[in-house]
Amino acid sequence: MKNILMILTSHSEMENTDSKTGVWLGEFTDPYYEFIDAGFNVTLASVKGGRPPVDPMSELTENITGANRRFQEDEVTKAAFSQTQQLNQINASDFDAVFYPGGHGPIWDLAKDNNSGILILDFIDAGKPVAAVCHGPAALISAENQRPGFLKGKTISAFSNTEETLVGRSGNVPFLLQTKLEELGAEVKTAMVPFLSHVETDGLLITGQNPLSAGPTAKALIEFLNQNKATANQQIRDDETKLPHQKQWRENAEQYIAAKPDELI
C-alpha cells in the first residue's frame, strides 16, 4: 500500500490587511479523499504541527466542495487534521510521494522552510514524486534555496498573477508566486482562462494551478504511482522470460508479487 505525505502550511497572517489565510480547505480535502479512495495511506504534517489554520474564504458556501462536506462528517480525519505531525520530524524514506496543498500560507512559511526544502530534494533524489497545487508550489522555492538551479528549466503550474489580482490579494502577499518561480528559472504554464483546472507534469514534479486543480493534481499523482508499479511488475515478467529453466523461481516470484506488490517499488 502506498504512503502519501501531505504537508500543510502553519501560517495565517496576510500583509496590509486584517484578513486571515492558511490552508485552502478544498485543496486539502479534494486530494486527501482521492488518495484515500485509491487505497493509499495518508499522513498529515505541517510546519509547526497541530491544527493548521484554514483560510476562512475557503469555508464560504460558494467555495465548499463535496470533499469539504465529507470532511465535516469524518471525525477520524478531522482529528488527524487537528494533530498533524511537525515537519521537522518527518523522513522522506517513510513515504512514496509528497503533496503540498495551497492556500496563501505556503508563500510565507513553506517557501523558506529549510526542512521542507531538504525533504523535497530527498524525495526527488530517491526517485519519488513531489506534487503541489495553487500556492503549494511555493514550497519548491525552499528546495531551490537548498540547491540553486533546481527550478531552472522545470515546467510547472501555480496560482497565476492574473488570478492573484482577480481575488484581490496581490497587495497582501510578499511576492507574486508566478513571478517568483519564473525568476528562479521555471516555466510556469497556466490555463487560458483564469480559475480553470490546469496540471503540469515534469519528471517527478506534478503541479496544479488553482483550487479547481486540486483533485486533478492528486489524480495525476495517483496515475504516476500506479504507472511506476505497472512498469516494475512488467520488468519482473520480462526478467522471468529470460530464465525459462528456473520454473520454481518464476512461481515464487508470482506468489510474492500477488502478496506484496507495493514492496517491489
mmCIF file with all atom_site columns, N, CA, C and O in Angstrom, residues 102-133:
data_model
loop_
_atom_site.group_PDB
_atom_site.id
_atom_site.type_symbol
_atom_site.label_atom_id
_atom_site.label_alt_id
_atom_site.label_comp_id
_atom_site.label_asym_id
_atom_site.label_entity_id
_atom_site.label_seq_id
_atom_site.pdbx_PDB_ins_code
_atom_site.Cartn_x
_atom_site.Cartn_y
_atom_site.Cartn_z
_atom_site.occupancy
_atom_site.B_iso_or_equiv
_atom_site.pdbx_formal_charge
_atom_site.auth_seq_id
_atom_site.auth_comp_id
_atom_site.auth_asym_id
_atom_site.auth_atom_id
_atom_site.pdbx_PDB_model_num
ATOM 1   N N  . GLY A 1 102 ? -2.475 24.111 -1.186 1.00 0.00 ? 102 GLY A N  1
ATOM 2   C CA . GLY A 1 102 ? -2.225 25.545 -1.166 1.00 0.00 ? 102 GLY A CA 1
ATOM 3   C C  . GLY A 1 102 ? -2.998 26.276 -0.090 1.00 0.00 ? 102 GLY A C  1
ATOM 4   O O  . GLY A 1 102 ? -3.149 25.807 1.027  1.00 0.00 ? 102 GLY A O  1
ATOM 5   N N  . GLY A 1 103 ? -3.566 27.420 -0.476 1.00 0.00 ? 103 GLY A N  1
ATOM 6   C CA . GLY A 1 103 ? -3.887 28.457 0.466  1.00 0.00 ? 103 GLY A CA 1
ATOM 7   C C  . GLY A 1 103 ? -2.699 29.399 0.418  1.00 0.00 ? 103 GLY A C  1
ATOM 8   O O  . GLY A 1 103 ? -1.583 28.985 0.041  1.00 0.00 ? 103 GLY A O  1
ATOM 9   N N  . HIS A 1 104 ? -2.873 30.645 0.764  1.00 0.00 ? 104 HIS A N  1
ATOM 10  C CA . HIS A 1 104 ? -1.762 31.596 0.639  1.00 0.00 ? 104 HIS A CA 1
ATOM 11  C C  . HIS A 1 104 ? -0.625 31.336 1.630  1.00 0.00 ? 104 HIS A C  1
ATOM 12  O O  . HIS A 1 104 ? 0.499  31.785 1.419  1.00 0.00 ? 104 HIS A O  1
ATOM 13  N N  . GLY A 1 105 ? -0.911 30.607 2.704  1.00 0.00 ? 105 GLY A N  1
ATOM 14  C CA . GLY A 1 105 ? 0.092  30.408 3.742  1.00 0.00 ? 105 GLY A CA 1
ATOM 15  C C  . GLY A 1 105 ? 1.459  29.947 3.280  1.00 0.00 ? 105 GLY A C  1
ATOM 16  O O  . GLY A 1 105 ? 2.488  30.445 3.771  1.00 0.00 ? 105 GLY A O  1
ATOM 17  N N  . PRO A 1 106 ? 1.556  28.993 2.329  1.00 0.00 ? 106 PRO A N  1
ATOM 18  C CA . PRO A 1 106 ? 2.873  28.481 1.934  1.00 0.00 ? 106 PRO A CA 1
ATOM 19  C C  . PRO A 1 106 ? 3.852  29.529 1.418  1.00 0.00 ? 106 PRO A C  1
ATOM 20  O O  . PRO A 1 106 ? 5.065  29.327 1.509  1.00 0.00 ? 106 PRO A O  1
ATOM 21  N N  . ILE A 1 107 ? 3.365  30.655 0.884  1.00 0.00 ? 107 ILE A N  1
ATOM 22  C CA . ILE A 1 107 ? 4.323  31.637 0.360  1.00 0.00 ? 107 ILE A CA 1
ATOM 23  C C  . ILE A 1 107 ? 5.051  32.370 1.482  1.00 0.00 ? 107 ILE A C  1
ATOM 24  O O  . ILE A 1 107 ? 6.062  33.030 1.223  1.00 0.00 ? 107 ILE A O  1
ATOM 25  N N  . TRP A 1 108 ? 4.581  32.198 2.713  1.00 0.00 ? 108 TRP A N  1
ATOM 26  C CA . TRP A 1 108 ? 5.314  32.741 3.858  1.00 0.00 ? 108 TRP A CA 1
ATOM 27  C C  . TRP A 1 108 ? 6.187  31.679 4.506  1.00 0.00 ? 108 TRP A C  1
ATOM 28  O O  . TRP A 1 108 ? 7.385  31.895 4.677  1.00 0.00 ? 108 TRP A O  1
ATOM 29  N N  . ASP A 1 109 ? 5.609  30.522 4.865  1.00 0.00 ? 109 ASP A N  1
ATOM 30  C CA . ASP A 1 109 ? 6.412  29.577 5.649  1.00 0.00 ? 109 ASP A CA 1
ATOM 31  C C  . ASP A 1 109 ? 7.086  28.483 4.818  1.00 0.00 ? 109 ASP A C  1
ATOM 32  O O  . ASP A 1 109 ? 8.303  28.291 4.898  1.00 0.00 ? 109 ASP A O  1
ATOM 33  N N  . LEU A 1 110 ? 6.351  27.782 3.960  1.00 0.00 ? 110 LEU A N  1
ATOM 34  C CA . LEU A 1 110 ? 6.951  26.679 3.225  1.00 0.00 ? 110 LEU A CA 1
ATOM 35  C C  . LEU A 1 110 ? 7.935  27.150 2.165  1.00 0.00 ? 110 LEU A C  1
ATOM 36  O O  . LEU A 1 110 ? 8.848  26.411 1.781  1.00 0.00 ? 110 LEU A O  1
ATOM 37  N N  . ALA A 1 111 ? 7.791  28.382 1.700  1.00 0.00 ? 111 ALA A N  1
ATOM 38  C CA . ALA A 1 111 ? 8.718  28.909 0.699  1.00 0.00 ? 111 ALA A CA 1
ATOM 39  C C  . ALA A 1 111 ? 10.131 29.073 1.255  1.00 0.00 ? 111 ALA A C  1
ATOM 40  O O  . ALA A 1 111 ? 11.101 29.092 0.486  1.00 0.00 ? 111 ALA A O  1
ATOM 41  N N  . LYS A 1 112 ? 10.250 29.183 2.560  1.00 0.00 ? 112 LYS A N  1
ATOM 42  C CA . LYS A 1 112 ? 11.577 29.393 3.149  1.00 0.00 ? 112 LYS A CA 1
ATOM 43  C C  . LYS A 1 112 ? 11.937 28.372 4.222  1.00 0.00 ? 112 LYS A C  1
ATOM 44  O O  . LYS A 1 112 ? 13.007 28.470 4.834  1.00 0.00 ? 112 LYS A O  1
ATOM 45  N N  . ASP A 1 113 ? 11.080 27.384 4.433  1.00 0.00 ? 113 ASP A N  1
ATOM 46  C CA . ASP A 1 113 ? 11.349 26.387 5.464  1.00 0.00 ? 113 ASP A CA 1
ATOM 47  C C  . ASP A 1 113 ? 12.426 25.408 4.988  1.00 0.00 ? 113 ASP A C  1
ATOM 48  O O  . ASP A 1 113 ? 12.241 24.687 4.005  1.00 0.00 ? 113 ASP A O  1
ATOM 49  N N  . ASN A 1 114 ? 13.545 25.386 5.706  1.00 0.00 ? 114 ASN A N  1
ATOM 50  C CA . ASN A 1 114 ? 14.671 24.542 5.295  1.00 0.00 ? 114 ASN A CA 1
ATOM 51  C C  . ASN A 1 114 ? 14.328 23.054 5.349  1.00 0.00 ? 114 ASN A C  1
ATOM 52  O O  . ASN A 1 114 ? 14.764 22.269 4.499  1.00 0.00 ? 114 ASN A O  1
ATOM 53  N N  . ASN A 1 115 ? 13.555 22.658 6.361  1.00 0.00 ? 115 ASN A N  1
ATOM 54  C CA . ASN A 1 115 ? 13.180 21.242 6.473  1.00 0.00 ? 115 ASN A CA 1
ATOM 55  C C  . ASN A 1 115 ? 12.373 20.799 5.265  1.00 0.00 ? 115 ASN A C  1
ATOM 56  O O  . ASN A 1 115 ? 12.571 19.708 4.734  1.00 0.00 ? 115 ASN A O  1
ATOM 57  N N  . SER A 1 116 ? 11.475 21.668 4.828  1.00 0.00 ? 116 SER A N  1
ATOM 58  C CA . SER A 1 116 ? 10.661 21.344 3.656  1.00 0.00 ? 116 SER A CA 1
ATOM 59  C C  . SER A 1 116 ? 11.517 21.246 2.399  1.00 0.00 ? 116 SER A C  1
ATOM 60  O O  . SER A 1 116 ? 11.365 20.320 1.601  1.00 0.00 ? 116 SER A O  1
ATOM 61  N N  . GLY A 1 117 ? 12.436 22.202 2.235  1.00 0.00 ? 117 GLY A N  1
ATOM 62  C CA . GLY A 1 117 ? 13.300 22.187 1.060  1.00 0.00 ? 117 GLY A CA 1
ATOM 63  C C  . GLY A 1 117 ? 14.154 20.941 0.982  1.00 0.00 ? 117 GLY A C  1
ATOM 64  O O  . GLY A 1 117 ? 14.281 20.315 -0.081 1.00 0.00 ? 117 GLY A O  1
ATOM 65  N N  . ILE A 1 118 ? 14.737 20.560 2.106  1.00 0.00 ? 118 ILE A N  1
ATOM 66  C CA . ILE A 1 118 ? 15.562 19.349 2.155  1.00 0.00 ? 118 ILE A CA 1
ATOM 67  C C  . ILE A 1 118 ? 14.717 18.113 1.879  1.00 0.00 ? 118 ILE A C  1
ATOM 68  O O  . ILE A 1 118 ? 15.132 17.200 1.160  1.00 0.00 ? 118 ILE A O  1
ATOM 69  N N  . LEU A 1 119 ? 13.498 18.089 2.439  1.00 0.00 ? 119 LEU A N  1
ATOM 70  C CA . LEU A 1 119 ? 12.606 16.953 2.248  1.00 0.00 ? 119 LEU A CA 1
ATOM 71  C C  . LEU A 1 119 ? 12.246 16.773 0.776  1.00 0.00 ? 119 LEU A C  1
ATOM 72  O O  . LEU A 1 119 ? 12.250 15.654 0.249  1.00 0.00 ? 119 LEU A O  1
ATOM 73  N N  . ILE A 1 120 ? 11.938 17.879 0.091  1.00 0.00 ? 120 ILE A N  1
ATOM 74  C CA . ILE A 1 120 ? 11.620 17.802 -1.337 1.00 0.00 ? 120 ILE A CA 1
ATOM 75  C C  . ILE A 1 120 ? 12.781 17.205 -2.111 1.00 0.00 ? 120 ILE A C  1
ATOM 76  O O  . ILE A 1 120 ? 12.596 16.322 -2.959 1.00 0.00 ? 120 ILE A O  1
ATOM 77  N N  . LEU A 1 121 ? 13.980 17.651 -1.822 1.00 0.00 ? 121 LEU A N  1
ATOM 78  C CA . LEU A 1 121 ? 15.158 17.128 -2.518 1.00 0.00 ? 121 LEU A CA 1
ATOM 79  C C  . LEU A 1 121 ? 15.392 15.659 -2.183 1.00 0.00 ? 121 LEU A C  1
ATOM 80  O O  . LEU A 1 121 ? 15.823 14.882 -3.043 1.00 0.00 ? 121 LEU A O  1
ATOM 81  N N  . ASP A 1 122 ? 15.080 15.268 -0.950 1.00 0.00 ? 122 ASP A N  1
ATOM 82  C CA . ASP A 1 122 ? 15.206 13.856 -0.574 1.00 0.00 ? 122 ASP A CA 1
ATOM 83  C C  . ASP A 1 122 ? 14.256 12.991 -1.407 1.00 0.00 ? 122 ASP A C  1
ATOM 84  O O  . ASP A 1 122 ? 14.627 11.896 -1.858 1.00 0.00 ? 122 ASP A O  1
ATOM 85  N N  . PHE A 1 123 ? 13.026 13.476 -1.594 1.00 0.00 ? 123 PHE A N  1
ATOM 86  C CA . PHE A 1 123 ? 12.076 12.735 -2.426 1.00 0.00 ? 123 PHE A CA 1
ATOM 87  C C  . PHE A 1 123 ? 12.586 12.641 -3.859 1.00 0.00 ? 123 PHE A C  1
ATOM 88  O O  . PHE A 1 123 ? 12.593 11.560 -4.459 1.00 0.00 ? 123 PHE A O  1
ATOM 89  N N  . ILE A 1 124 ? 12.989 13.766 -4.417 1.00 0.00 ? 124 ILE A N  1
ATOM 90  C CA . ILE A 1 124 ? 13.459 13.787 -5.803 1.00 0.00 ? 124 ILE A CA 1
ATOM 91  C C  . ILE A 1 124 ? 14.667 12.880 -5.984 1.00 0.00 ? 124 ILE A C  1
ATOM 92  O O  . ILE A 1 124 ? 14.742 12.095 -6.943 1.00 0.00 ? 124 ILE A O  1
ATOM 93  N N  . ASP A 1 125 ? 15.622 12.974 -5.073 1.00 0.00 ? 125 ASP A N  1
ATOM 94  C CA . ASP A 1 125 ? 16.849 12.176 -5.189 1.00 0.00 ? 125 ASP A CA 1
ATOM 95  C C  . ASP A 1 125 ? 16.569 10.680 -5.068 1.00 0.00 ? 125 ASP A C  1
ATOM 96  O O  . ASP A 1 125 ? 17.337 9.860  -5.580 1.00 0.00 ? 125 ASP A O  1
ATOM 97  N N  . ALA A 1 126 ? 15.477 10.344 -4.379 1.00 0.00 ? 126 ALA A N  1
ATOM 98  C CA . ALA A 1 126 ? 15.101 8.936  -4.231 1.00 0.00 ? 126 ALA A CA 1
ATOM 99  C C  . ALA A 1 126 ? 14.192 8.465  -5.363 1.00 0.00 ? 126 ALA A C  1
ATOM 100 O O  . ALA A 1 126 ? 13.731 7.314  -5.345 1.00 0.00 ? 126 ALA A O  1
ATOM 101 N N  . GLY A 1 127 ? 13.934 9.347  -6.344 1.00 0.00 ? 127 GLY A N  1
ATOM 102 C CA . GLY A 1 127 ? 13.076 8.980  -7.459 1.00 0.00 ? 127 GLY A CA 1
ATOM 103 C C  . GLY A 1 127 ? 11.603 8.956  -7.114 1.00 0.00 ? 127 GLY A C  1
ATOM 104 O O  . GLY A 1 127 ? 10.810 8.270  -7.766 1.00 0.00 ? 127 GLY A O  1
ATOM 105 N N  . LYS A 1 128 ? 11.213 9.716  -6.101 1.00 0.00 ? 128 LYS A N  1
ATOM 106 C CA . LYS A 1 128 ? 9.826  9.764  -5.650 1.00 0.00 ? 128 LYS A CA 1
ATOM 107 C C  . LYS A 1 128 ? 9.186  11.090 -6.062 1.00 0.00 ? 128 LYS A C  1
ATOM 108 O O  . LYS A 1 128 ? 9.826  12.139 -5.991 1.00 0.00 ? 128 LYS A O  1
ATOM 109 N N  . PRO A 1 129 ? 7.910  11.080 -6.463 1.00 0.00 ? 129 PRO A N  1
ATOM 110 C CA . PRO A 1 129 ? 7.269  12.289 -6.969 1.00 0.00 ? 129 PRO A CA 1
ATOM 111 C C  . PRO A 1 129 ? 6.918  13.303 -5.883 1.00 0.00 ? 129 PRO A C  1
ATOM 112 O O  . PRO A 1 129 ? 6.625  12.952 -4.742 1.00 0.00 ? 129 PRO A O  1
ATOM 113 N N  . VAL A 1 130 ? 6.949  14.569 -6.298 1.00 0.00 ? 130 VAL A N  1
ATOM 114 C CA . VAL A 1 130 ? 6.568  15.706 -5.456 1.00 0.00 ? 130 VAL A CA 1
ATOM 115 C C  . VAL A 1 130 ? 5.432  16.433 -6.167 1.00 0.00 ? 130 VAL A C  1
ATOM 116 O O  . VAL A 1 130 ? 5.583  16.853 -7.311 1.00 0.00 ? 130 VAL A O  1
ATOM 117 N N  . ALA A 1 131 ? 4.302  16.565 -5.497 1.00 0.00 ? 131 ALA A N  1
ATOM 118 C CA . ALA A 1 131 ? 3.143  17.222 -6.092 1.00 0.00 ? 131 ALA A CA 1
ATOM 119 C C  . ALA A 1 131 ? 2.731  18.417 -5.244 1.00 0.00 ? 131 ALA A C  1
ATOM 120 O O  . ALA A 1 131 ? 2.907  18.423 -4.017 1.00 0.00 ? 131 ALA A O  1
ATOM 121 N N  . ALA A 1 132 ? 2.172  19.438 -5.894 1.00 0.00 ? 132 ALA A N  1
ATOM 122 C CA . ALA A 1 132 ? 1.738  20.646 -5.186 1.00 0.00 ? 132 ALA A CA 1
ATOM 123 C C  . ALA A 1 132 ? 0.679  21.343 -6.019 1.00 0.00 ? 132 ALA A C  1
ATOM 124 O O  . ALA A 1 132 ? 0.665  21.233 -7.245 1.00 0.00 ? 132 ALA A O  1
ATOM 125 N N  . VAL A 1 133 ? -0.200 22.091 -5.342 1.00 0.00 ? 133 VAL A N  1
ATOM 126 C CA . VAL A 1 133 ? -1.271 22.771 -6.063 1.00 0.00 ? 133 VAL A CA 1
ATOM 127 C C  . VAL A 1 133 ? -1.439 24.202 -5.552 1.00 0.00 ? 133 VAL A C  1
ATOM 128 O O  . VAL A 1 133 ? -1.239 24.475 -4.372 1.00 0.00 ? 133 VAL A O  1
#
